[in-house]
């Protein structure tokens, strides 16, 4: 028996089988791409056909940590450092409300837009020691519904955009800022390994498929943020959530999608807008602090 010939036959058969499997694999991938791409295009096209304006999307895959913040009283413990303002800390230590001795003058307005000088003035106020832990925050947006500039704590390159760690600078009818509120979650530590998150395009698709975006709406630029997913007495956990601004017939709103679970998130903490703060007078027993 010619074993060499049999060996060659087996070798050729093996190589042909491998080639067949390799070609089948690439053909299957081509089919999957050909069937999935039209679905994506059609969904975006469907949104555009009913008048929904969509921004340029990154459609970028990312991996993000969950992070943990321990409970603290950092605002209450450090409020004495502040100057040229009078403020009070909420009973639970989570919220600081301040009235400024010297208003921040803003040249622009919400209707015509704010200038680069306006944003530079606000950044200088936040980052140069006029607020507590200002270096930990980043500018997020101007909230038209509540007339406030919002800065959010930055963690792992992402803003904490659920209200639990933000600074709200309230824009007055006279074009000045005389008051602000601050929450601060404190230092955050990554937990476990990173998690793959959906893209900005997929987040918008989730909202559209769940009838959260109506016709003739304008979708703003989605932002990947942190959102408090677990709140305990001693700690809080934050996970990645897509923050999607939308303008429709009812006004401006923010929609949120869990970037891991693909579920829609309900509204977070509601900001308490201070009313007539300049008319309030501190008493001796309050925790009001003022420094000239």
mmCIF file of C-alpha atoms in Angstrom:
data_model
loop_
_atom_site.group_PDB
_atom_site.id
_atom_site.type_symbol
_atom_site.label_atom_id
_atom_site.label_comp_id
_atom_site.label_asym_id
_atom_site.label_seq_id
_atom_site.Cartn_x
_atom_site.Cartn_y
_atom_site.Cartn_z
ATOM 1 C CA UNK A 1 0.000 0.000 0.000
ATOM 2 C CA UNK A 2 1.314 3.429 -0.973
ATOM 3 C CA UNK A 3 1.143 5.263 2.398
ATOM 4 C CA UNK A 4 2.844 8.332 0.932
ATOM 5 C CA UNK A 5 0.091 8.696 -1.650
ATOM 6 C CA UNK A 6 -2.619 8.246 1.000
ATOM 7 C CA UNK A 7 -0.917 10.845 3.188
ATOM 8 C CA UNK A 8 -0.898 13.332 0.310
ATOM 9 C CA UNK A 9 -4.586 12.707 -0.371
ATOM 10 C CA UNK A 10 -5.464 13.377 3.284
ATOM 11 C CA UNK A 11 -3.312 16.518 3.287
ATOM 12 C CA UNK A 12 -4.964 17.891 0.140
ATOM 13 C CA UNK A 13 -8.418 17.044 1.504
ATOM 14 C CA UNK A 14 -7.602 18.797 4.782
ATOM 15 C CA UNK A 15 -6.390 21.931 2.983
ATOM 16 C CA UNK A 16 -9.475 22.019 0.754
ATOM 17 C CA UNK A 17 -11.735 21.656 3.788
ATOM 18 C CA UNK A 18 -9.990 24.540 5.560
ATOM 19 C CA UNK A 19 -10.309 26.706 2.463
ATOM 20 C CA UNK A 20 -14.021 25.893 2.250
ATOM 21 C CA UNK A 21 -14.590 26.769 5.908
ATOM 22 C CA UNK A 22 -12.634 30.021 5.534
ATOM 23 C CA UNK A 23 -14.624 31.090 2.467
ATOM 24 C CA UNK A 24 -17.883 30.191 4.233
ATOM 25 C CA UNK A 25 -16.895 32.308 7.234
ATOM 26 C CA UNK A 26 -16.184 35.409 5.145
ATOM 27 C CA UNK A 27 -19.350 34.932 3.109
ATOM 28 C CA UNK A 28 -21.414 34.728 6.297
ATOM 29 C CA UNK A 29 -19.875 37.975 7.593
ATOM 30 C CA UNK A 30 -20.618 39.694 4.289
ATOM 31 C CA UNK A 31 -24.239 38.560 4.489
ATOM 32 C CA UNK A 32 -24.585 39.799 8.072
ATOM 33 C CA UNK A 33 -23.159 43.197 7.152
ATOM 34 C CA UNK A 34 -25.352 43.443 4.080
ATOM 35 C CA UNK A 35 -28.497 42.668 6.071
ATOM 36 C CA UNK A 36 -27.711 44.864 9.094
ATOM 37 C CA UNK A 37 -26.554 48.037 7.356
ATOM 38 C CA UNK A 38 -29.818 48.709 5.488
ATOM 39 C CA UNK A 39 -31.729 48.372 8.759
ATOM 40 C CA UNK A 40 -29.633 51.090 10.364
ATOM 41 C CA UNK A 41 -29.950 53.350 7.331
ATOM 42 C CA UNK A 42 -33.697 52.837 7.103
ATOM 43 C CA UNK A 43 -34.263 53.690 10.775
ATOM 44 C CA UNK A 44 -32.324 56.933 10.529
ATOM 45 C CA UNK A 45 -34.027 57.676 7.214
ATOM 46 C CA UNK A 46 -37.409 57.039 8.807
ATOM 47 C CA UNK A 47 -36.613 59.576 11.527
ATOM 48 C CA UNK A 48 -35.521 62.156 8.980
ATOM 49 C CA UNK A 49 -38.630 61.569 6.861
ATOM 50 C CA UNK A 50 -40.876 62.626 9.754
ATOM 51 C CA UNK A 51 -38.905 65.792 10.372
ATOM 52 C CA UNK A 52 -36.532 64.669 13.135
ATOM 53 C CA UNK A 53 -33.233 66.541 12.947
ATOM 54 C CA UNK A 54 -30.261 64.413 14.026
ATOM 55 C CA UNK A 55 -26.727 65.712 14.721
ATOM 56 C CA UNK A 56 -23.543 64.204 13.370
ATOM 57 C CA UNK A 57 -22.994 61.019 15.370
ATOM 58 C CA UNK A 58 -19.699 59.407 16.393
ATOM 59 C CA UNK A 59 -21.108 55.846 16.371
ATOM 60 C CA UNK A 60 -18.004 54.846 18.370
ATOM 61 C CA UNK A 61 -17.718 51.759 20.560
ATOM 62 C CA UNK A 62 -16.414 52.481 24.072
ATOM 63 C CA UNK A 63 -15.636 50.633 27.304
ATOM 64 C CA UNK A 64 -16.479 52.393 30.579
ATOM 65 C CA UNK A 65 -16.037 51.651 34.302
ATOM 66 C CA UNK A 66 -18.753 51.709 36.908
ATOM 67 C CA UNK A 67 -17.552 54.018 39.707
ATOM 68 C CA UNK A 68 -18.199 54.337 43.452
ATOM 69 C CA UNK A 69 -18.465 57.440 45.642
ATOM 70 C CA UNK A 70 -18.459 57.193 49.433
ATOM 71 C CA UNK A 71 -20.926 59.300 51.419
ATOM 72 C CA UNK A 72 -19.382 62.512 52.730
ATOM 73 C CA UNK A 73 -19.949 65.987 54.174
ATOM 74 C CA UNK A 74 -17.318 67.719 52.053
ATOM 75 C CA UNK A 75 -19.442 70.762 51.243
ATOM 76 C CA UNK A 76 -20.343 71.391 54.867
ATOM 77 C CA UNK A 77 -16.787 70.744 56.060
ATOM 78 C CA UNK A 78 -15.221 73.228 53.613
ATOM 79 C CA UNK A 79 -17.808 75.994 53.250
ATOM 80 C CA UNK A 80 -15.808 78.318 55.540
ATOM 81 C CA UNK A 81 -13.161 78.621 52.813
ATOM 82 C CA UNK A 82 -15.484 80.583 50.509
ATOM 83 C CA UNK A 83 -15.262 84.365 50.222
ATOM 84 C CA UNK A 84 -17.489 87.174 48.925
ATOM 85 C CA UNK A 85 -20.685 85.179 49.210
ATOM 86 C CA UNK A 86 -23.319 84.191 51.738
ATOM 87 C CA UNK A 87 -24.559 80.635 51.683
ATOM 88 C CA UNK A 88 -26.326 77.856 53.512
ATOM 89 C CA UNK A 89 -25.871 74.094 53.499
ATOM 90 C CA UNK A 90 -28.907 71.821 53.477
ATOM 91 C CA UNK A 91 -29.559 69.820 56.627
ATOM 92 C CA UNK A 92 -28.294 66.592 55.065
ATOM 93 C CA UNK A 93 -25.155 68.328 53.763
ATOM 94 C CA UNK A 94 -25.861 67.489 50.125
ATOM 95 C CA UNK A 95 -26.705 70.955 48.751
ATOM 96 C CA UNK A 96 -25.024 74.341 49.105
ATOM 97 C CA UNK A 97 -26.950 77.480 48.072
ATOM 98 C CA UNK A 98 -25.088 80.772 47.707
ATOM 99 C CA UNK A 99 -25.751 84.472 47.089
ATOM 100 C CA UNK A 100 -22.820 86.361 45.566
ATOM 101 C CA UNK A 101 -21.651 89.692 46.941
ATOM 102 C CA UNK A 102 -20.491 90.701 43.455
ATOM 103 C CA UNK A 103 -22.781 89.537 40.617
ATOM 104 C CA UNK A 104 -21.274 87.859 37.563
ATOM 105 C CA UNK A 105 -22.077 90.069 34.571
ATOM 106 C CA UNK A 106 -23.056 88.227 31.373
ATOM 107 C CA UNK A 107 -23.002 90.104 28.050
ATOM 108 C CA UNK A 108 -25.017 87.631 25.967
ATOM 109 C CA UNK A 109 -28.489 86.195 26.490
ATOM 110 C CA UNK A 110 -30.374 82.924 25.851
ATOM 111 C CA UNK A 111 -32.120 84.240 22.733
ATOM 112 C CA UNK A 112 -29.096 85.625 20.881
ATOM 113 C CA UNK A 113 -26.527 83.346 22.461
ATOM 114 C CA UNK A 114 -23.688 83.809 24.909
ATOM 115 C CA UNK A 115 -20.229 85.019 23.962
ATOM 116 C CA UNK A 116 -16.850 83.358 24.356
ATOM 117 C CA UNK A 117 -16.073 86.018 26.948
ATOM 118 C CA UNK A 118 -19.165 84.953 28.919
ATOM 119 C CA UNK A 119 -17.997 81.354 29.070
ATOM 120 C CA UNK A 120 -14.467 82.462 29.953
ATOM 121 C CA UNK A 121 -15.888 84.522 32.833
ATOM 122 C CA UNK A 122 -17.905 81.560 34.107
ATOM 123 C CA UNK A 123 -14.948 79.190 33.792
ATOM 124 C CA UNK A 124 -12.761 81.594 35.747
ATOM 125 C CA UNK A 125 -15.370 81.711 38.514
ATOM 126 C CA UNK A 126 -15.636 77.913 38.687
ATOM 127 C CA UNK A 127 -11.992 76.972 38.287
ATOM 128 C CA UNK A 128 -10.217 79.736 40.232
ATOM 129 C CA UNK A 129 -11.374 79.003 43.769
ATOM 130 C CA UNK A 130 -14.710 80.835 43.975
ATOM 131 C CA UNK A 131 -16.555 77.524 44.450
ATOM 132 C CA UNK A 132 -15.601 74.385 46.343
ATOM 133 C CA UNK A 133 -13.773 71.686 44.359
ATOM 134 C CA UNK A 134 -14.285 73.677 41.159
ATOM 135 C CA UNK A 135 -11.354 71.937 39.472
ATOM 136 C CA UNK A 136 -13.365 68.698 39.536
ATOM 137 C CA UNK A 137 -16.148 70.112 37.343
ATOM 138 C CA UNK A 138 -16.632 70.649 33.610
ATOM 139 C CA UNK A 139 -19.119 72.750 31.651
ATOM 140 C CA UNK A 140 -22.144 70.697 30.567
ATOM 141 C CA UNK A 141 -24.825 72.960 29.068
ATOM 142 C CA UNK A 142 -27.169 75.922 29.424
ATOM 143 C CA UNK A 143 -30.572 74.761 30.681
ATOM 144 C CA UNK A 144 -33.189 77.022 29.052
ATOM 145 C CA UNK A 145 -36.073 75.605 31.061
ATOM 146 C CA UNK A 146 -34.498 76.717 34.352
ATOM 147 C CA UNK A 147 -32.276 79.566 33.108
ATOM 148 C CA UNK A 148 -29.057 78.129 34.477
ATOM 149 C CA UNK A 149 -25.542 77.292 33.381
ATOM 150 C CA UNK A 150 -24.737 73.740 34.453
ATOM 151 C CA UNK A 151 -21.291 72.423 35.376
ATOM 152 C CA UNK A 152 -20.991 68.718 36.216
ATOM 153 C CA UNK A 153 -18.340 66.790 38.120
ATOM 154 C CA UNK A 154 -15.969 65.071 35.703
ATOM 155 C CA UNK A 155 -15.079 61.432 36.444
ATOM 156 C CA UNK A 156 -12.982 59.237 34.154
ATOM 157 C CA UNK A 157 -13.457 61.865 31.457
ATOM 158 C CA UNK A 158 -17.279 61.784 31.689
ATOM 159 C CA UNK A 159 -19.641 64.299 33.356
ATOM 160 C CA UNK A 160 -21.920 63.242 36.227
ATOM 161 C CA UNK A 161 -25.141 64.542 34.701
ATOM 162 C CA UNK A 162 -27.875 63.400 37.082
ATOM 163 C CA UNK A 163 -27.904 66.390 39.452
ATOM 164 C CA UNK A 164 -26.066 64.675 42.307
ATOM 165 C CA UNK A 165 -22.761 66.425 41.588
ATOM 166 C CA UNK A 166 -23.274 69.669 39.702
ATOM 167 C CA UNK A 167 -23.055 73.458 39.975
ATOM 168 C CA UNK A 168 -26.006 75.521 38.721
ATOM 169 C CA UNK A 169 -25.344 79.210 38.030
ATOM 170 C CA UNK A 170 -28.716 80.967 37.778
ATOM 171 C CA UNK A 171 -29.088 83.556 35.031
ATOM 172 C CA UNK A 172 -31.252 86.492 36.150
ATOM 173 C CA UNK A 173 -33.587 88.668 34.108
ATOM 174 C CA UNK A 174 -31.122 91.556 34.473
ATOM 175 C CA UNK A 175 -28.390 89.565 32.731
ATOM 176 C CA UNK A 176 -26.429 88.913 35.912
ATOM 177 C CA UNK A 177 -25.728 85.824 37.979
ATOM 178 C CA UNK A 178 -26.226 86.485 41.676
ATOM 179 C CA UNK A 179 -26.733 82.956 43.017
ATOM 180 C CA UNK A 180 -25.697 79.364 42.495
ATOM 181 C CA UNK A 181 -26.293 75.904 43.933
ATOM 182 C CA UNK A 182 -23.822 73.069 44.290
ATOM 183 C CA UNK A 183 -23.966 69.343 44.917
ATOM 184 C CA UNK A 184 -20.817 67.242 45.178
ATOM 185 C CA UNK A 185 -20.583 63.459 45.206
ATOM 186 C CA UNK A 186 -16.895 63.507 46.097
ATOM 187 C CA UNK A 187 -13.988 61.423 44.779
ATOM 188 C CA UNK A 188 -15.018 58.376 42.754
ATOM 189 C CA UNK A 189 -13.168 55.079 42.351
ATOM 190 C CA UNK A 190 -13.528 52.730 39.330
ATOM 191 C CA UNK A 191 -14.988 49.330 40.196
ATOM 192 C CA UNK A 192 -14.266 46.006 38.509
ATOM 193 C CA UNK A 193 -13.519 45.874 34.799
ATOM 194 C CA UNK A 194 -14.788 48.117 32.032
ATOM 195 C CA UNK A 195 -18.136 47.445 30.376
ATOM 196 C CA UNK A 196 -18.911 47.794 26.677
ATOM 197 C CA UNK A 197 -21.535 50.484 26.045
ATOM 198 C CA UNK A 198 -23.858 51.174 23.138
ATOM 199 C CA UNK A 199 -23.059 53.968 20.689
ATOM 200 C CA UNK A 200 -24.745 57.363 20.489
ATOM 201 C CA UNK A 201 -26.585 56.189 17.361
ATOM 202 C CA UNK A 202 -27.950 53.146 19.178
ATOM 203 C CA UNK A 203 -29.085 55.321 22.094
ATOM 204 C CA UNK A 204 -31.121 57.528 19.751
ATOM 205 C CA UNK A 205 -32.587 54.445 18.084
ATOM 206 C CA UNK A 206 -33.687 53.081 21.476
ATOM 207 C CA UNK A 207 -35.469 56.361 22.226
ATOM 208 C CA UNK A 208 -37.133 56.475 18.813
ATOM 209 C CA UNK A 209 -38.280 52.856 18.966
ATOM 210 C CA UNK A 210 -39.859 53.566 22.362
ATOM 211 C CA UNK A 211 -41.727 56.641 21.037
ATOM 212 C CA UNK A 212 -39.679 59.063 23.141
ATOM 213 C CA UNK A 213 -38.769 61.250 20.143
ATOM 214 C CA UNK A 214 -41.711 62.768 18.288
ATOM 215 C CA UNK A 215 -41.879 64.051 14.724
ATOM 216 C CA UNK A 216 -40.374 67.454 13.914
ATOM 217 C CA UNK A 217 -38.061 67.268 16.933
ATOM 218 C CA UNK A 218 -34.446 68.387 17.050
ATOM 219 C CA UNK A 219 -32.058 65.942 18.710
ATOM 220 C CA UNK A 220 -29.010 67.552 20.330
ATOM 221 C CA UNK A 221 -25.552 66.005 20.551
ATOM 222 C CA UNK A 222 -25.705 62.886 22.774
ATOM 223 C CA UNK A 223 -23.231 62.887 25.676
ATOM 224 C CA UNK A 224 -21.977 59.788 27.485
ATOM 225 C CA UNK A 225 -22.324 60.547 31.204
ATOM 226 C CA UNK A 226 -22.405 58.980 34.648
ATOM 227 C CA UNK A 227 -25.704 58.475 36.463
ATOM 228 C CA UNK A 228 -26.323 57.240 40.004
ATOM 229 C CA UNK A 229 -27.634 53.685 39.734
ATOM 230 C CA UNK A 230 -27.409 52.685 43.415
ATOM 231 C CA UNK A 231 -27.785 54.841 46.529
ATOM 232 C CA UNK A 232 -26.998 53.428 49.980
ATOM 233 C CA UNK A 233 -26.326 55.106 53.311
ATOM 234 C CA UNK A 234 -22.558 54.738 53.016
ATOM 235 C CA UNK A 235 -21.950 54.814 49.269
ATOM 236 C CA UNK A 236 -23.336 55.443 45.798
ATOM 237 C CA UNK A 237 -22.644 53.619 42.536
ATOM 238 C CA UNK A 238 -22.626 55.355 39.159
ATOM 239 C CA UNK A 239 -22.970 53.780 35.729
ATOM 240 C CA UNK A 240 -22.726 54.993 32.106
ATOM 241 C CA UNK A 241 -25.851 56.607 30.651
ATOM 242 C CA UNK A 242 -26.401 58.416 27.355
ATOM 243 C CA UNK A 243 -27.654 61.975 27.901
ATOM 244 C CA UNK A 244 -29.697 63.105 24.870
ATOM 245 C CA UNK A 245 -31.069 66.686 24.664
ATOM 246 C CA UNK A 246 -34.252 66.996 22.587
ATOM 247 C CA UNK A 247 -36.197 70.077 21.513
ATOM 248 C CA UNK A 248 -39.814 69.521 20.465
ATOM 249 C CA UNK A 249 -43.119 71.401 20.440
ATOM 250 C CA UNK A 250 -43.347 71.237 24.242
ATOM 251 C CA UNK A 251 -39.882 72.734 24.751
ATOM 252 C CA UNK A 252 -36.477 71.424 25.766
ATOM 253 C CA UNK A 253 -36.024 68.113 27.588
ATOM 254 C CA UNK A 254 -33.275 65.624 28.311
ATOM 255 C CA UNK A 255 -33.745 61.912 27.645
ATOM 256 C CA UNK A 256 -31.465 59.232 29.091
ATOM 257 C CA UNK A 257 -30.595 55.691 28.012
ATOM 258 C CA UNK A 258 -28.667 53.176 30.119
ATOM 259 C CA UNK A 259 -25.570 52.639 27.992
ATOM 260 C CA UNK A 260 -25.140 49.025 29.135
ATOM 261 C CA UNK A 261 -28.702 47.746 29.538
ATOM 262 C CA UNK A 262 -30.255 49.746 26.633
ATOM 263 C CA UNK A 263 -33.137 50.839 28.871
ATOM 264 C CA UNK A 264 -34.677 54.300 29.217
ATOM 265 C CA UNK A 265 -33.898 56.079 32.505
ATOM 266 C CA UNK A 266 -36.457 58.195 34.353
ATOM 267 C CA UNK A 267 -35.781 61.800 35.359
ATOM 268 C CA UNK A 268 -33.081 62.254 38.041
ATOM 269 C CA UNK A 269 -32.782 64.750 40.882
ATOM 270 C CA UNK A 270 -34.882 67.906 40.392
ATOM 271 C CA UNK A 271 -32.995 71.162 40.829
ATOM 272 C CA UNK A 272 -34.507 73.480 43.436
ATOM 273 C CA UNK A 273 -34.366 76.979 41.979
ATOM 274 C CA UNK A 274 -33.785 79.567 44.709
ATOM 275 C CA UNK A 275 -36.497 82.252 44.863
ATOM 276 C CA UNK A 276 -35.888 85.747 46.231
ATOM 277 C CA UNK A 277 -32.688 84.645 47.925
ATOM 278 C CA UNK A 278 -31.552 88.249 48.209
ATOM 279 C CA UNK A 279 -34.481 88.990 50.528
ATOM 280 C CA UNK A 280 -33.594 86.295 53.052
ATOM 281 C CA UNK A 281 -31.814 87.319 56.229
ATOM 282 C CA UNK A 282 -29.586 84.910 58.164
ATOM 283 C CA UNK A 283 -30.179 84.304 61.858
ATOM 284 C CA UNK A 284 -27.631 83.486 64.504
ATOM 285 C CA UNK A 285 -28.591 79.834 64.765
ATOM 286 C CA UNK A 286 -28.488 79.082 61.055
ATOM 287 C CA UNK A 287 -25.461 77.671 59.271
ATOM 288 C CA UNK A 288 -25.271 80.734 57.023
ATOM 289 C CA UNK A 289 -21.717 81.809 56.335
ATOM 290 C CA UNK A 290 -20.550 85.152 54.934
ATOM 291 C CA UNK A 291 -17.131 86.610 54.303
ATOM 292 C CA UNK A 292 -16.457 90.070 53.037
#
